[in-house]
Short mmCIF file of C-alpha atoms and ligand atoms in Angstrom, two decimals:
data_model
loop_
_atom_site.label_atom_id
_atom_site.label_comp_id
_atom_site.label_asym_id
_atom_site.label_seq_id
_atom_site.Cartn_x
_atom_site.Cartn_y
_atom_site.Cartn_z
CA MET A 1 12.43 -17.97 21.03
CA ALA A 2 14.54 -15.46 19.96
CA ALA A 3 13.32 -14.09 16.48
CA LYS A 4 14.70 -15.73 13.25
CA TYR A 5 15.28 -13.15 10.32
CA ILE A 6 14.64 -13.50 6.50
CA PHE A 7 15.89 -11.09 4.05
CA VAL A 8 14.75 -10.78 0.59
CA THR A 9 16.79 -9.26 -2.07
CA GLY A 10 16.44 -8.41 -5.75
CA GLY A 11 18.43 -8.79 -8.69
CA VAL A 12 18.08 -8.27 -12.74
CA THR A 13 15.77 -5.75 -12.55
CA SER A 14 12.94 -4.00 -10.40
CA SER A 15 9.44 -4.58 -10.38
CA LEU A 16 9.71 -8.38 -10.02
CA GLY A 17 7.41 -8.32 -7.33
CA LYS A 18 9.45 -8.61 -3.97
CA GLY A 19 7.03 -7.33 -1.87
CA ILE A 20 4.42 -9.86 -2.93
CA ILE A 21 6.95 -12.66 -2.58
CA SER A 22 7.56 -11.13 0.61
CA ALA A 23 3.98 -10.89 1.81
CA SER A 24 2.88 -14.43 0.32
CA LEU A 25 6.02 -16.28 2.28
CA ALA A 26 4.90 -14.40 5.50
CA LYS A 27 1.19 -15.54 4.97
CA LEU A 28 2.44 -19.33 4.52
CA LEU A 29 4.49 -18.88 7.76
CA GLN A 30 1.60 -17.08 9.57
CA ALA A 31 -1.09 -19.85 8.22
CA ARG A 32 1.41 -22.23 9.99
CA GLY A 33 1.10 -20.66 13.43
CA PHE A 34 4.15 -18.35 13.49
CA SER A 35 3.79 -14.68 14.42
CA VAL A 36 5.56 -12.70 11.65
CA THR A 37 6.13 -9.02 10.30
CA ILE A 38 7.61 -7.86 7.27
CA GLN A 39 9.56 -4.62 7.04
CA LYS A 40 11.01 -2.60 4.31
CA PHE A 41 14.28 -0.90 3.65
CA ASP A 42 14.36 1.64 1.09
CA PRO A 43 17.97 2.85 -0.66
CA TYR A 44 16.58 6.27 -1.21
CA ILE A 45 17.68 9.78 0.35
CA ASN A 46 13.94 10.81 1.03
CA ILE A 47 13.68 10.54 4.92
CA ASP A 48 10.11 8.46 3.81
CA PRO A 49 8.06 8.68 0.72
CA GLY A 50 5.55 11.41 2.22
CA THR A 51 7.24 14.18 0.14
CA LEU A 52 7.35 11.78 -3.50
CA ASN A 53 5.27 12.46 -6.06
CA PRO A 54 2.98 9.40 -6.72
CA TYR A 55 4.25 9.28 -10.17
CA GLU A 56 7.68 8.55 -8.84
CA HIS A 57 6.84 5.85 -6.17
CA GLY A 58 3.12 4.84 -6.21
CA GLU A 59 1.00 5.66 -3.50
CA CYS A 60 2.03 6.43 -0.17
CA PHE A 61 0.79 4.11 2.46
CA VAL A 62 -0.10 5.45 6.06
CA THR A 63 0.14 3.20 9.07
CA GLU A 64 -1.80 3.57 12.14
CA ASP A 65 0.67 5.81 14.09
CA GLY A 66 0.64 7.79 11.14
CA ALA A 67 4.12 6.94 9.35
CA GLU A 68 3.88 7.77 5.62
CA THR A 69 5.48 4.50 4.24
CA ASP A 70 6.38 2.64 0.75
CA LEU A 71 3.16 0.86 -0.81
CA ASP A 72 4.60 -2.52 -0.24
CA LEU A 73 3.61 -2.11 3.41
CA GLY A 74 -0.29 -2.30 2.09
CA HIS A 75 0.49 -5.48 0.51
CA TYR A 76 1.99 -6.55 4.02
CA GLU A 77 -1.26 -5.70 5.77
CA ARG A 78 -3.60 -6.85 3.01
CA PHE A 79 -1.87 -10.31 3.16
CA LEU A 80 -1.34 -10.79 6.62
CA ASN A 81 -4.29 -8.57 8.23
CA VAL A 82 -1.83 -7.43 10.76
CA PRO A 83 -1.05 -3.71 11.04
CA THR A 84 2.38 -2.33 10.58
CA SER A 85 4.04 0.64 11.91
CA GLN A 86 6.83 3.37 11.54
CA ALA A 87 9.24 0.69 12.28
CA ASN A 88 8.30 -1.21 9.47
CA ASN A 89 10.02 0.95 7.03
CA VAL A 90 13.15 2.52 6.77
CA THR A 91 15.08 4.53 4.06
CA THR A 92 18.61 5.34 3.59
CA GLY A 93 17.56 8.87 4.64
CA ARG A 94 16.24 7.98 7.77
CA ILE A 95 19.47 5.83 8.52
CA TYR A 96 21.69 8.70 7.73
CA TYR A 97 19.18 11.40 9.88
CA ASN A 98 19.64 9.36 12.72
CA VAL A 99 23.39 8.91 12.58
CA ILE A 100 24.00 12.59 11.76
CA THR A 101 21.61 13.57 14.60
CA GLN A 102 24.01 11.59 17.01
CA GLU A 103 27.03 13.04 15.51
CA ARG A 104 25.74 16.67 16.32
CA GLU A 105 24.96 15.56 20.05
CA GLY A 106 28.35 14.32 20.15
CA ALA A 107 27.48 10.64 20.40
CA TYR A 108 30.62 9.38 18.52
CA LEU A 109 33.01 11.17 20.74
CA GLY A 110 35.35 12.81 18.30
CA LYS A 111 35.62 9.40 16.01
CA THR A 112 35.41 9.82 12.16
CA VAL A 113 31.85 8.88 11.28
CA GLN A 114 31.94 6.31 8.67
CA VAL A 115 29.65 3.92 6.43
CA ILE A 116 30.97 1.01 7.95
CA PRO A 117 30.82 0.98 10.89
CA HIS A 118 28.21 3.32 11.99
CA ILE A 119 26.11 3.61 9.04
CA THR A 120 25.88 -0.38 8.89
CA ASP A 121 25.63 -0.46 12.52
CA GLU A 122 22.27 1.86 12.48
CA ILE A 123 21.11 -0.14 9.62
CA LYS A 124 21.53 -3.43 11.80
CA ARG A 125 20.13 -1.90 14.76
CA ARG A 126 16.91 -0.98 12.55
CA MET A 127 16.79 -4.49 11.05
CA LEU A 128 16.58 -6.24 14.56
CA LEU A 129 14.26 -3.54 16.35
CA LEU A 130 11.05 -5.30 15.54
CA GLY A 131 12.65 -8.89 16.29
CA GLU A 132 13.52 -7.80 19.77
CA SER A 133 10.17 -6.77 20.70
CA GLY A 134 9.53 -10.49 21.50
CA GLU A 135 6.41 -10.15 19.41
CA TYR A 136 7.63 -12.18 16.59
CA ASP A 137 8.99 -15.65 15.63
CA ILE A 138 10.13 -14.34 12.28
CA VAL A 139 11.13 -11.14 10.66
CA ILE A 140 11.24 -10.93 6.96
CA THR A 141 13.18 -7.53 5.46
CA GLU A 142 12.73 -6.59 1.91
CA ILE A 143 15.63 -4.48 0.44
CA GLY A 144 14.45 -2.27 -1.94
CA GLY A 145 16.50 -1.98 -5.39
CA CYS A 146 18.43 -4.16 -6.82
CA VAL A 147 21.80 -5.74 -5.95
CA GLY A 148 24.69 -4.16 -7.69
CA ASP A 149 23.25 -0.45 -7.33
CA ILE A 150 25.58 1.59 -5.46
CA GLU A 151 22.76 3.01 -3.01
CA SER A 152 21.97 -0.83 -1.88
CA LEU A 153 25.37 -1.54 -0.83
CA PRO A 154 25.27 -0.53 2.71
CA PHE A 155 22.32 -2.67 3.18
CA ILE A 156 23.70 -5.82 1.72
CA GLU A 157 26.82 -5.15 3.76
CA ALA A 158 24.52 -4.94 6.94
CA VAL A 159 23.10 -8.61 5.90
CA ARG A 160 26.60 -9.87 5.20
CA GLN A 161 27.21 -8.60 8.87
CA LEU A 162 24.28 -9.92 10.41
CA ARG A 163 24.57 -13.20 9.04
CA TRP A 164 27.74 -13.85 10.65
CA GLU A 165 26.96 -12.34 13.87
CA LEU A 166 23.59 -14.20 14.50
CA GLY A 167 24.50 -17.18 13.20
CA VAL A 168 23.97 -19.97 10.37
CA ASN A 169 20.62 -20.99 11.31
CA GLU A 170 19.23 -17.53 12.48
CA THR A 171 19.13 -16.23 9.06
CA CYS A 172 17.98 -16.78 5.48
CA VAL A 173 18.66 -14.81 2.29
CA ILE A 174 16.29 -15.25 -0.47
CA HIS A 175 16.97 -13.63 -3.56
CA LEU A 176 14.59 -12.98 -6.29
CA THR A 177 15.76 -12.73 -10.24
CA LEU A 178 14.56 -12.97 -13.48
CA VAL A 179 14.39 -15.82 -15.83
CA PRO A 180 13.49 -14.34 -19.34
CA TYR A 181 12.02 -15.96 -22.18
CA LEU A 182 13.77 -15.14 -25.30
CA LYS A 183 11.17 -15.63 -27.90
CA ALA A 184 13.87 -15.66 -30.98
CA ALA A 185 15.59 -18.44 -29.45
CA GLY A 186 12.54 -20.11 -28.07
CA GLU A 187 14.34 -20.49 -24.45
CA LEU A 188 14.18 -19.25 -20.85
CA LYS A 189 17.73 -17.80 -20.06
CA THR A 190 19.76 -18.39 -16.60
CA LYS A 191 22.61 -15.85 -17.43
CA PRO A 192 20.98 -12.60 -15.88
CA THR A 193 20.32 -14.87 -12.77
CA GLN A 194 23.86 -16.19 -12.36
CA HIS A 195 25.38 -12.57 -12.78
CA SER A 196 22.88 -11.43 -10.28
CA VAL A 197 23.79 -13.99 -7.91
CA ARG A 198 27.55 -13.26 -8.29
CA ASP A 199 26.93 -9.64 -7.72
CA LEU A 200 25.43 -10.63 -4.29
CA SER A 201 27.79 -13.22 -3.47
CA GLU A 202 30.64 -10.59 -4.28
CA ALA A 203 29.16 -8.48 -1.78
CA GLY A 204 29.74 -11.73 0.94
CA VAL A 205 26.22 -12.75 0.95
CA GLN A 206 25.59 -16.21 -0.50
CA PRO A 207 21.54 -16.45 -0.94
CA ASP A 208 19.91 -20.09 0.58
CA ILE A 209 17.11 -19.64 -1.98
CA LEU A 210 16.53 -18.16 -5.35
CA VAL A 211 12.91 -17.29 -6.42
CA CYS A 212 12.91 -16.75 -10.28
CA ARG A 213 10.52 -14.81 -11.76
CA SER A 214 9.49 -16.08 -15.35
CA GLU A 215 6.76 -16.25 -18.01
CA HIS A 216 6.99 -20.03 -18.46
CA HIS A 217 7.26 -22.76 -16.20
CA ILE A 218 11.19 -23.42 -15.35
CA PRO A 219 11.83 -27.12 -16.43
CA THR A 220 14.16 -29.35 -14.11
CA ASP A 221 17.35 -29.34 -16.02
CA LEU A 222 17.33 -25.63 -16.12
CA ARG A 223 16.71 -25.22 -12.36
CA LYS A 224 19.78 -28.04 -11.67
CA LYS A 225 21.77 -25.64 -14.01
CA ILE A 226 20.83 -22.50 -11.86
CA ALA A 227 21.68 -24.63 -8.67
CA LEU A 228 25.03 -25.53 -9.95
CA PHE A 229 26.33 -22.18 -11.10
CA CYS A 230 24.71 -20.50 -8.00
CA ASN A 231 25.62 -22.50 -5.02
CA VAL A 232 21.92 -23.44 -4.03
CA LYS A 233 20.45 -26.60 -3.57
CA GLN A 234 18.18 -27.67 -6.48
CA ASN A 235 15.21 -27.55 -4.43
CA SER A 236 15.83 -24.08 -3.33
CA VAL A 237 15.51 -23.04 -6.93
CA ILE A 238 11.89 -21.84 -6.48
CA GLU A 239 9.80 -20.65 -9.74
CA SER A 240 7.62 -17.45 -9.54
CA ILE A 241 5.31 -17.86 -12.74
CA ASP A 242 3.33 -14.96 -13.54
CA ALA A 243 0.05 -15.24 -11.65
CA GLU A 244 -3.75 -14.23 -12.69
CA THR A 245 -4.04 -12.39 -9.30
CA ILE A 246 -1.44 -11.31 -6.55
CA TYR A 247 -3.41 -13.33 -3.94
CA ASP A 248 -2.73 -16.38 -6.04
CA VAL A 249 1.06 -16.33 -5.26
CA PRO A 250 0.77 -17.77 -1.58
CA LEU A 251 -0.55 -20.59 -2.83
CA LEU A 252 1.91 -20.76 -6.05
CA MET A 253 4.91 -20.53 -3.34
CA ARG A 254 3.22 -23.27 -1.09
CA LYS A 255 3.14 -25.58 -4.26
CA GLU A 256 6.86 -24.86 -4.71
CA LYS A 257 7.16 -25.46 -1.03
CA LEU A 258 9.19 -22.17 -0.58
CA ASP A 259 7.93 -22.26 3.13
CA GLU A 260 9.44 -25.60 3.86
CA ARG A 261 12.77 -24.50 2.41
CA VAL A 262 12.82 -21.76 4.80
CA ILE A 263 11.48 -23.50 7.71
CA ALA A 264 14.47 -25.98 6.86
CA LYS A 265 17.11 -23.55 6.83
CA LEU A 266 15.98 -21.65 9.82
CA LYS A 267 15.67 -24.87 11.92
CA LEU A 268 12.11 -23.77 12.93
CA PRO A 269 9.88 -26.18 14.44
CA HIS A 270 7.43 -27.95 12.09
CA LYS A 271 4.11 -26.70 13.36
CA SER A 272 1.49 -27.57 11.16
CA GLU A 273 0.38 -27.57 7.63
CA PRO A 274 -0.75 -24.01 6.34
CA GLU A 275 -4.28 -23.13 7.04
CA LEU A 276 -5.32 -21.40 3.86
CA GLU A 277 -8.89 -22.39 3.82
CA THR A 278 -10.36 -18.82 4.28
CA TRP A 279 -7.50 -17.83 1.82
CA LYS A 280 -8.86 -20.00 -0.57
CA GLU A 281 -12.68 -19.40 0.05
CA PHE A 282 -11.79 -16.00 -0.62
CA LEU A 283 -9.95 -16.46 -4.00
CA GLY A 284 -12.93 -18.65 -5.09
CA ARG A 285 -15.23 -15.90 -4.69
CA LEU A 286 -12.87 -13.64 -6.24
CA LYS A 287 -12.55 -16.03 -9.21
CA ASN A 288 -16.06 -16.73 -9.86
CA PRO A 289 -18.05 -13.79 -9.93
CA THR A 290 -21.85 -13.72 -10.63
CA ALA A 291 -22.17 -10.06 -11.28
CA GLU A 292 -20.00 -7.50 -13.05
CA VAL A 293 -20.16 -3.40 -11.99
CA LYS A 294 -17.77 -0.94 -13.56
CA ILE A 295 -16.64 1.54 -11.44
CA GLY A 296 -15.35 4.75 -12.91
CA LEU A 297 -12.30 6.19 -10.98
CA VAL A 298 -11.46 9.84 -11.32
CA GLY A 299 -8.19 10.92 -10.14
CA LYS A 300 -4.99 12.95 -11.83
CA TYR A 301 -2.63 10.21 -11.41
CA VAL A 302 -4.62 7.61 -13.40
CA GLU A 303 -1.72 6.92 -16.00
CA LEU A 304 -0.04 5.03 -13.17
CA PRO A 305 -2.39 2.86 -11.34
CA ASP A 306 0.42 2.27 -8.54
CA ALA A 307 -0.67 5.58 -7.36
CA TYR A 308 -3.97 4.17 -6.27
CA LYS A 309 -3.12 0.92 -5.04
CA SER A 310 -4.71 0.37 -1.92
CA ILE A 311 -8.03 1.69 -3.55
CA VAL A 312 -7.55 -0.77 -6.43
CA GLU A 313 -6.94 -3.51 -3.94
CA SER A 314 -9.97 -2.54 -1.71
CA PHE A 315 -12.05 -3.06 -5.19
CA VAL A 316 -10.68 -6.69 -5.36
CA HIS A 317 -11.74 -7.54 -1.68
CA ALA A 318 -15.22 -5.77 -1.77
CA GLY A 319 -15.96 -7.57 -5.49
CA ALA A 320 -14.97 -10.78 -3.88
CA ALA A 321 -17.19 -10.11 -0.90
CA ASN A 322 -19.85 -9.45 -3.28
CA GLU A 323 -19.11 -12.25 -5.64
CA CYS A 324 -18.86 -9.23 -8.21
CA LYS A 325 -16.19 -8.43 -10.84
CA VAL A 326 -15.56 -4.77 -10.30
CA SER A 327 -13.87 -3.44 -13.46
CA ILE A 328 -12.33 -0.11 -12.89
CA LYS A 329 -12.64 2.44 -15.80
CA TRP A 330 -9.93 5.30 -15.25
CA PHE A 331 -10.74 8.98 -15.60
CA GLN A 332 -8.24 11.42 -16.05
CA SER A 333 -10.00 14.34 -14.15
CA GLU A 334 -8.11 17.07 -15.89
CA ASN A 335 -9.72 15.71 -19.45
CA ILE A 336 -13.34 16.18 -17.46
CA ASN A 337 -15.41 19.36 -18.37
CA ASP A 338 -19.14 20.06 -18.16
CA GLU A 339 -19.75 19.15 -21.94
CA ASN A 340 -18.34 15.52 -21.83
CA VAL A 341 -18.96 14.26 -18.34
CA ALA A 342 -22.22 12.83 -19.27
CA GLY A 343 -20.78 10.89 -22.06
CA LEU A 344 -17.88 9.78 -20.19
CA LEU A 345 -19.73 8.76 -16.90
CA GLN A 346 -23.08 7.75 -18.02
CA GLY A 347 -22.26 3.86 -18.33
CA MET A 348 -20.54 3.92 -14.75
CA ASP A 349 -22.36 1.99 -12.02
CA GLY A 350 -20.59 3.68 -9.35
CA VAL A 351 -17.85 6.67 -9.42
CA LEU A 352 -15.44 7.29 -6.90
CA VAL A 353 -13.47 10.59 -6.70
CA ALA A 354 -9.59 9.81 -5.57
CA PRO A 355 -7.47 11.52 -2.99
CA GLY A 356 -4.88 14.27 -4.00
CA PHE A 357 -3.19 17.23 -3.70
CA GLY A 358 -3.21 20.55 -5.60
CA GLU A 359 -5.30 22.38 -8.33
CA ARG A 360 -4.59 20.29 -11.26
CA GLY A 361 -7.95 18.36 -12.20
CA PHE A 362 -9.93 19.84 -9.52
CA LYS A 363 -12.53 21.42 -11.97
CA GLY A 364 -12.95 17.99 -13.49
CA LYS A 365 -13.51 16.18 -10.36
CA LEU A 366 -16.23 18.60 -9.39
CA GLU A 367 -17.92 18.22 -12.86
CA ALA A 368 -17.77 14.37 -11.92
CA ILE A 369 -19.45 14.86 -8.65
CA ARG A 370 -22.15 17.15 -10.11
CA PHE A 371 -23.32 14.66 -12.73
CA VAL A 372 -23.36 11.73 -10.37
CA ARG A 373 -25.15 13.86 -7.62
CA GLU A 374 -27.77 14.80 -10.33
CA ALA A 375 -27.95 11.47 -12.11
CA GLY A 376 -28.12 9.47 -8.71
CA ILE A 377 -25.22 7.11 -9.25
CA PRO A 378 -23.45 5.92 -6.64
CA PHE A 379 -20.84 8.00 -5.61
CA LEU A 380 -17.60 7.40 -2.85
CA GLY A 381 -15.41 10.38 -2.17
CA ILE A 382 -12.16 9.83 -0.31
CA CYS A 383 -10.16 12.66 1.16
CA LEU A 384 -9.70 15.08 -1.43
CA GLY A 385 -12.61 13.54 -3.21
CA MET A 386 -14.67 14.31 -0.40
CA GLN A 387 -13.51 17.85 -0.13
CA CYS A 388 -14.53 18.44 -3.62
CA ALA A 389 -17.97 17.16 -3.06
CA ALA A 390 -18.43 19.76 -0.49
CA VAL A 391 -17.10 22.43 -2.72
CA GLU A 392 -19.26 20.98 -5.34
CA PHE A 393 -22.26 21.02 -3.03
CA ALA A 394 -21.52 24.68 -1.92
CA ARG A 395 -21.22 25.91 -5.54
CA ASN A 396 -24.16 24.36 -7.17
CA VAL A 397 -26.76 23.67 -4.73
CA LEU A 398 -26.03 26.18 -2.13
CA GLY A 399 -25.53 29.11 -4.38
CA LEU A 400 -22.17 29.77 -3.18
CA GLU A 401 -20.33 31.19 -6.10
CA GLY A 402 -16.48 30.88 -6.11
CA ALA A 403 -16.80 28.49 -2.87
CA ALA A 404 -13.25 26.23 -2.71
CA SER A 405 -10.97 24.73 -0.77
CA THR A 406 -8.42 27.18 0.31
CA GLU A 407 -5.92 24.74 -0.82
CA MET A 408 -7.01 25.49 -4.49
CA ASP A 409 -7.92 29.33 -4.06
CA PRO A 410 -6.32 30.94 -1.14
CA ASN A 411 -8.96 34.10 -1.54
CA THR A 412 -11.83 32.25 -2.01
CA PRO A 413 -15.09 34.12 -0.42
CA TYR A 414 -16.57 30.76 0.91
CA PRO A 415 -13.79 28.58 1.99
CA VAL A 416 -15.89 25.41 2.74
CA ILE A 417 -12.68 23.56 2.89
CA ASP A 418 -9.69 25.38 5.20
CA MET A 419 -6.41 24.46 6.29
CA MET A 420 -6.69 23.37 10.09
CA GLU A 421 -5.78 25.87 12.62
CA ASP A 422 -2.68 23.65 13.82
CA GLN A 423 -1.40 23.32 10.25
CA LYS A 424 -1.32 27.06 9.68
CA GLN A 425 2.22 27.32 11.63
CA ILE A 426 3.97 24.42 9.79
CA THR A 427 6.37 25.08 7.06
CA GLN A 428 8.16 21.67 7.14
CA LYS A 429 6.71 19.32 4.43
CA GLY A 430 7.73 15.74 5.55
CA GLY A 431 5.30 13.78 8.02
CA THR A 432 3.55 17.09 9.15
CA MET A 433 -0.07 16.39 7.72
CA ARG A 434 -2.82 15.08 9.82
CA LEU A 435 -1.74 11.36 9.94
CA GLY A 436 -2.76 8.04 11.20
CA ALA A 437 -5.42 6.75 12.83
CA TYR A 438 -8.20 8.95 14.64
CA THR A 439 -11.53 7.93 15.87
CA CYS A 440 -14.58 8.84 14.32
CA GLU A 441 -18.13 8.82 15.75
CA LEU A 442 -21.22 7.97 13.31
CA LYS A 443 -24.68 9.32 13.71
CA LYS A 444 -27.17 6.71 14.55
CA GLY A 445 -29.77 6.34 11.70
CA SER A 446 -27.16 7.42 8.84
CA LYS A 447 -25.94 5.84 5.78
CA ALA A 448 -22.47 5.69 7.29
CA PHE A 449 -23.75 4.02 10.56
CA SER A 450 -25.79 1.18 8.65
CA ILE A 451 -22.65 0.63 6.39
CA TYR A 452 -20.45 0.02 9.49
CA GLY A 453 -22.68 -1.15 11.74
CA LYS A 454 -21.62 0.62 14.56
CA SER A 455 -20.85 4.26 15.89
CA LYS A 456 -17.23 4.30 17.13
CA ILE A 457 -14.87 3.75 14.32
CA SER A 458 -11.27 4.58 13.74
CA GLU A 459 -9.80 5.22 10.08
CA ARG A 460 -6.60 6.69 8.93
CA HIS A 461 -5.91 9.89 7.75
CA ARG A 462 -3.53 12.02 5.34
CA HIS A 463 -4.53 15.47 4.95
CA ARG A 464 -3.92 19.00 5.83
CA TYR A 465 -7.32 20.70 5.13
CA GLU A 466 -10.76 20.22 6.60
CA PHE A 467 -14.31 20.74 6.23
CA ASN A 468 -15.18 24.37 7.58
CA ASN A 469 -17.45 23.68 10.38
CA LYS A 470 -18.88 27.58 9.88
CA PHE A 471 -20.81 25.88 6.85
CA LEU A 472 -22.23 22.81 8.49
CA ALA A 473 -25.55 24.21 9.50
CA ASP A 474 -26.19 25.41 5.74
CA PHE A 475 -24.80 22.16 4.14
CA GLU A 476 -27.21 19.94 6.62
CA ASN A 477 -30.52 22.29 6.13
CA ALA A 478 -29.75 21.61 2.54
CA GLY A 479 -29.66 17.82 2.83
CA MET A 480 -25.63 17.14 2.89
CA VAL A 481 -25.39 15.71 6.40
CA ALA A 482 -22.38 15.50 8.22
CA SER A 483 -22.60 11.67 9.60
CA GLY A 484 -19.18 11.23 10.83
CA ILE A 485 -17.49 13.53 13.35
CA ASN A 486 -14.30 13.48 15.07
CA PRO A 487 -15.73 13.45 18.80
CA ASP A 488 -12.50 15.23 20.45
CA THR A 489 -12.29 18.02 17.75
CA GLY A 490 -15.62 18.25 16.13
CA LEU A 491 -14.20 17.87 12.73
CA VAL A 492 -16.07 16.48 10.19
CA GLU A 493 -14.61 13.10 8.88
CA VAL A 494 -18.12 11.86 6.83
CA ILE A 495 -20.69 13.62 4.78
CA GLU A 496 -23.66 12.03 3.00
CA LEU A 497 -26.14 13.39 0.74
CA GLN A 498 -29.75 12.50 1.91
CA ASN A 499 -31.87 12.53 -1.30
CA HIS A 500 -29.64 10.38 -3.12
CA PRO A 501 -29.31 6.64 -3.37
CA TRP A 502 -25.74 6.16 -2.25
CA PHE A 503 -23.56 9.30 -1.95
CA VAL A 504 -20.88 9.00 0.73
CA ALA A 505 -17.52 10.66 1.33
CA ALA A 506 -15.07 10.38 3.82
CA GLN A 507 -12.24 12.74 4.84
CA TYR A 508 -10.14 9.72 6.02
CA HIS A 509 -8.79 6.78 3.70
CA PRO A 510 -10.86 3.55 4.03
CA GLU A 511 -8.78 1.96 1.59
CA LEU A 512 -5.72 1.58 3.98
CA LYS A 513 -7.80 -0.53 6.10
CA SER A 514 -9.26 -2.91 3.74
CA THR A 515 -7.39 -6.47 3.79
CA VAL A 516 -8.43 -9.93 2.29
CA LEU A 517 -9.62 -10.99 5.49
CA ASN A 518 -11.67 -7.93 6.53
CA PRO A 519 -12.80 -6.19 3.28
CA HIS A 520 -13.52 -2.52 4.12
CA PRO A 521 -17.47 -2.23 4.73
CA LEU A 522 -17.28 1.25 2.90
CA PHE A 523 -15.96 -0.53 -0.38
CA VAL A 524 -18.25 -3.52 0.25
CA LYS A 525 -21.63 -1.51 0.32
CA PHE A 526 -20.33 0.94 -2.51
CA VAL A 527 -19.87 -2.26 -4.87
CA LYS A 528 -23.19 -3.31 -3.42
CA ALA A 529 -24.87 -0.05 -4.35
CA ALA A 530 -23.32 -0.21 -7.78
CA MET A 531 -24.78 -3.53 -7.81
CA ASN A 532 -28.14 -2.17 -7.21
CA TYR A 533 -27.52 0.59 -9.59
CA THR A 534 -27.19 -1.88 -12.58
CA LYS A 535 -30.00 -3.90 -11.68
CA SER A 536 -32.52 -1.04 -11.37
CA LYS A 537 -31.24 0.56 -14.90
N1 LIG B 1 -5.00 17.97 -0.53
C1 LIG B 1 -6.03 17.72 0.35
C2 LIG B 1 -5.27 18.06 1.84
O1 LIG B 1 -4.32 18.10 2.15
C3 LIG B 1 -6.45 16.17 0.53
C4 LIG B 1 -5.42 15.51 0.61
C5 LIG B 1 -5.69 13.67 0.36
O2 LIG B 1 -6.55 13.39 -0.74
N2 LIG B 1 -4.94 12.55 0.87
O3 LIG B 1 -6.46 17.89 2.75
#
C-alpha cells in the first residue's frame, strides 16, 4: 500500500500542543498495527534549530543520525518508541538552502526561481520523502507555526497542491485550534476557531477534522455550531481537553475517536482495536506512586523548562518504572555559591547537573557537584554536567588549581576538558559538533555496567569538548574512574566515583533515548538511588 499522508496544522495561537496531538494520533494508529512516522516542518529560516538558544526554542533534540532537530521529535520518539532521523525535521531554511544550492549548480536551466513552483516543489518533495521509502503506511506531517502567518504560507500551499495531486482519500488535514473560555461571560467561544478555519480555507485547504483545545468540555450544541461554520462533520469536531499528563492524550483522543475519523477519511483497512495495554499500565504506575523523591536540576536555562524537555520526560518514565513520584526542583546555577549551596541542595535526594554551553553558571555547577560529592547525595551529570564533574574533581581532589575546560578558560594550566582535535579546524557553527549515536564500551564490574546490564551500548552525543586523556591516570588513581570508553577513539564517555553511593556522569545524552516503553536505565537507576538515599536518611 502507498503511504497515506496526514497534515496537522494549527491556528489561533501557538503552544496548543500540535506535537502531542500528532504523537498521540500516531500512537493510536501504531497501536492498531499501522507503521507510522511523524515529521515536522518548521517555518523559520535557520537551517536547523542547532544554532538556536534554548531560550528561543526549547531543547535541541538530536537524532541517531546526528541531526539537530525540534523538540517535538523527542515527543514522537517517546510516544512511538521508533527513532526519527534527519529526514523528519525540515525548516524553511533547509528548503531554501536546497533550492539555492541547485540554482547555483545551474539545475533550473535559466528559469526564474520562484516560491511557486520551486520552493513549493521542494517542500512537497520533502513531505513525500519518508512515505516513498516504503517503510510507512502513514506519514504524519506537523506544520509548525500558525495558519495565517506569512512564513507558513508556502507550507500550506504545498499541502493544498498535494491534496489535489494525491487524491481525496490519500490525505487528511487536521487543524488544531483553541476554544477559549471567557470567565466573565461564562462561555466557551467558537469565533477564533471559525476565523482560523476561514484563514486555512482561504489558502485553499479545507480541514477534514478539527481538534479543539479547551479548558472545559465542549457541549454538543457547540460542536454542532463549529461543524456548521467550518464545513466539517459534527463527529469530526474533536475536543482536546487539558490533560493531567501528556501521556493521557492518546487515551483522550481514543475516547474522542480521532483515530476512527482518520481511518474513515483515509479509507484505511480497519485492522484491529488499538492495543494500549502497556501504555495504560505505564499510566497506572505513573499515577499511583508509592514513594516520592526530590531531584535538584542544576542548569542555566531553568526559567524555561522546555530547555530540558527530554530530561524532564526521562524522569517521568523513570519515576513510573519505580512507582515513584519525581519532583524536580529547579536551581539556576548562576545563583549557587559556596555559601548557599548546602542550604539549597541539602534536602535533595539526588542532583542532576544539566548539559549546556559557555561560562555563565559554570561556577555554580562546580559548587553543586562539590557539595553532592562530599555529602554522598546521588549525582547524575550529563554532557557539560560530566565535564563539570571532571573539573571539580581536578580542582578539589587532585589539587590542580585553575583546572578547567578550555571552553571556559582557554589558558588554563590544567585543561582536563579540551576541544577534540578534529573540532579545532571547524569554524562553521551548525551541525558541526560531535553529533548522534556512537558506541561505548562499559567496564565490567563498574557501576555503569551494572546499570546497563551489558558492556556494549550506543548513545547520542552533542558536544565539542572531551575529557583529556592526559589526566586519566591521575583521576583513576584518586578514585574517579572512566567506566565507559569509545572503543574506536578512546574518548572517555562515562566517569564514576568509587567511594560514593551513586556518582555517575556521561559525556553523552541518555535523556534522548528514554521512551515510555523503554525508560532509560541511567534515569531508572538514578531515581532508585535517590529512593535509597531518602530511606537511609
Ligand atoms: N559545552 C560542552 C561541549 O561543547 C557541553 C555540551 C553539552 O552539554 N551538550 O562540549
